[in-house]
Amino acid sequence: MTFRPLDRAGIAARIARDIPEGWFVNLGIGIPTGVSDHVPNDREVIFHSENGVIGAGPAPAPDKINPFLVNAGTQHITLRTGGSFVHHADSFAIARGGHLDLCVLGAFEVAENGDIANWARSLDEPVKQVGGAMDLAIGAKRLWVAMEHITKGHGGSRIRRVCSYPLTAKGVVRRVYTDLAVLEITPRGFGVLDMIPGMTREELQERSEAELHWT
Amino acid sequence: MIDKFVPDVAAALADIADGAVILLPGFGNGMPETLVKGLIAQGARDLTLVVNSGGRDTGPTADILASGQCRKLICSFVRADSVAGRLFAAGKLELEIVPQGTLAERLRAAGAGVQAFYTPTGADTLLAEGRETRVINGRNCLLEYPLPGDVALVDAWEADRWGNLTHRESARNFNPVMAMAAALTVVQTRHVVALGDIPPANVHTPGVFVHRVVHVPA
């Protein structure tokens, strides 16, 4: 194999390239949290954190930590000049009410119709991590997903014809950024917008359970 | 003279009854840890705990779940490797998973007198199974009911004797909506200020939603 998959920071950096100035953006826990590190300071993008932070900024220096200011992953952050705080019901009015230009979530699986599964692997296990994902998924103007193309455990593809895990929301994903490619949900299914250097169409298709389309 | 300050945590929590629904704010911060310790010491049983996250192995949420006082947990997020996850797996804790925004809105509705609402959140998921859904403006929506509490335990940065509160930065989180959603709202505040010291436009939670305040200095 002559290609080198992106690492998690690489996926975050690839997403950051596609976020224009002026957007109001929520970043989910996991790979998406790193996206803001790759948006240059001179590009004004406002980051929302579900716990009521508008204008979330980067991590503080160790001696500047404010214990009262954290992000959705409960990591210490700073506030950009111009930022503000709201309570939880208003924070989710932002999420649900169509005020976010973009939300980026992690996921277990995405299906070719835009379904997303990211909160439970089965109903029997005690892991039930809905958090804010269901509100964000149905509420943002556009939903992008950041995830590895293949699962670490059994090597199955996360790019599915139909999701095998319980859904977070139906038909809401617009784009998927993986360690191998950038995919778009189209009326025909997954369209390939971009692949990492050295990867062939055949190699990408082999790693995708759903059929891929090139334009 | 209105004075909502009570002398100590024990006095503030003395009459919480068995079976109460307890609203507990907090999201990485903004959790009234001293009041939770007080409720564990007070010993009320058969509680329903409403909190965003089921917590981890340690911390206030884990502690009150581990105390065996809670029959049911209503939250948006449970880790397998946590007190909550293990109690649920062992059949010792009922669990109701509510999406975080729906949780906040159900609390707000309880405080606002809204008797129900429809939301697209979760409408196409397993959480909607066996429940009323309806297509409104072309979107599938799920009927949700208010989530009132018997008691809210609230964290504040400053409080005056009317119970007007400020909260620090993201420590505000669920505190204002839980304060308005409970029949009895008990506050622990880091600082006590004179009536009028909080600029009127800067009150985050007005005292009309607050019943008792305990001063808990750092």
XYZ file of C-alpha atoms in Angstrom, chain A residues 12-101:
90
model
C -9.252 17.630 11.861
C -6.886 19.761 9.792
C -8.534 18.609 6.558
C -11.956 19.653 7.890
C -10.620 23.017 9.044
C -9.552 23.804 5.456
C -13.206 23.708 4.383
C -14.662 26.008 7.068
C -14.985 29.566 5.746
C -14.761 32.781 7.689
C -17.951 33.811 9.413
C -19.413 30.381 10.113
C -20.872 29.515 13.532
C -19.700 25.972 14.250
C -20.234 23.289 16.891
C -17.540 20.644 17.299
C -18.407 17.286 18.858
C -16.232 15.218 21.167
C -13.364 13.208 19.688
C -11.738 14.035 16.359
C -13.951 17.133 15.795
C -12.696 18.826 18.972
C -9.314 19.232 17.279
C -10.695 21.111 14.257
C -10.468 24.537 15.898
C -6.703 24.088 16.398
C -6.329 24.177 12.620
C -8.392 27.267 11.823
C -5.928 30.149 11.475
C -6.393 33.064 13.875
C -7.059 35.563 11.101
C -10.068 33.566 9.887
C -12.958 34.493 12.179
C -14.952 31.350 12.896
C -17.165 31.303 16.006
C -17.159 28.010 17.887
C -20.136 26.952 19.984
C -19.791 24.495 22.830
C -22.997 22.758 23.918
C -22.497 23.648 27.572
C -23.281 27.267 26.762
C -20.108 28.760 25.338
C -20.290 31.000 22.260
C -16.835 31.872 20.974
C -14.831 29.003 22.448
C -11.090 29.539 22.057
C -8.003 27.341 22.343
C -6.660 25.671 25.474
C -5.093 28.094 27.974
C -1.482 28.072 29.116
C -1.166 25.895 32.247
C -0.895 28.937 34.502
C -3.952 30.617 32.926
C -6.526 27.861 33.480
C -9.977 29.092 34.465
C -11.708 26.229 36.326
C -15.125 27.689 35.415
C -14.573 27.501 31.649
C -14.675 24.148 29.859
C -15.856 22.774 26.514
C -18.213 19.882 25.698
C -15.412 17.425 26.472
C -14.909 19.197 29.841
C -11.444 20.309 28.747
C -10.253 23.748 29.854
C -10.607 26.356 27.135
C -10.450 30.115 26.698
C -13.056 32.538 25.392
C -12.464 34.591 22.263
C -12.962 38.332 22.458
C -16.629 38.829 21.587
C -17.651 35.524 23.133
C -20.514 35.009 25.562
C -22.214 32.489 27.823
C -25.787 31.198 27.853
C -27.608 28.615 29.950
C -28.265 25.097 28.702
C -31.751 25.647 27.295
C -30.516 28.597 25.231
C -27.433 26.675 24.186
C -29.661 23.963 22.743
C -31.985 26.528 21.216
C -28.876 27.413 19.228
C -28.270 23.763 18.363
C -31.848 22.750 17.577
C -33.041 26.034 16.164
C -30.975 26.074 12.985
C -28.515 28.740 14.140
C -25.360 26.702 13.558
C -23.876 26.867 10.063
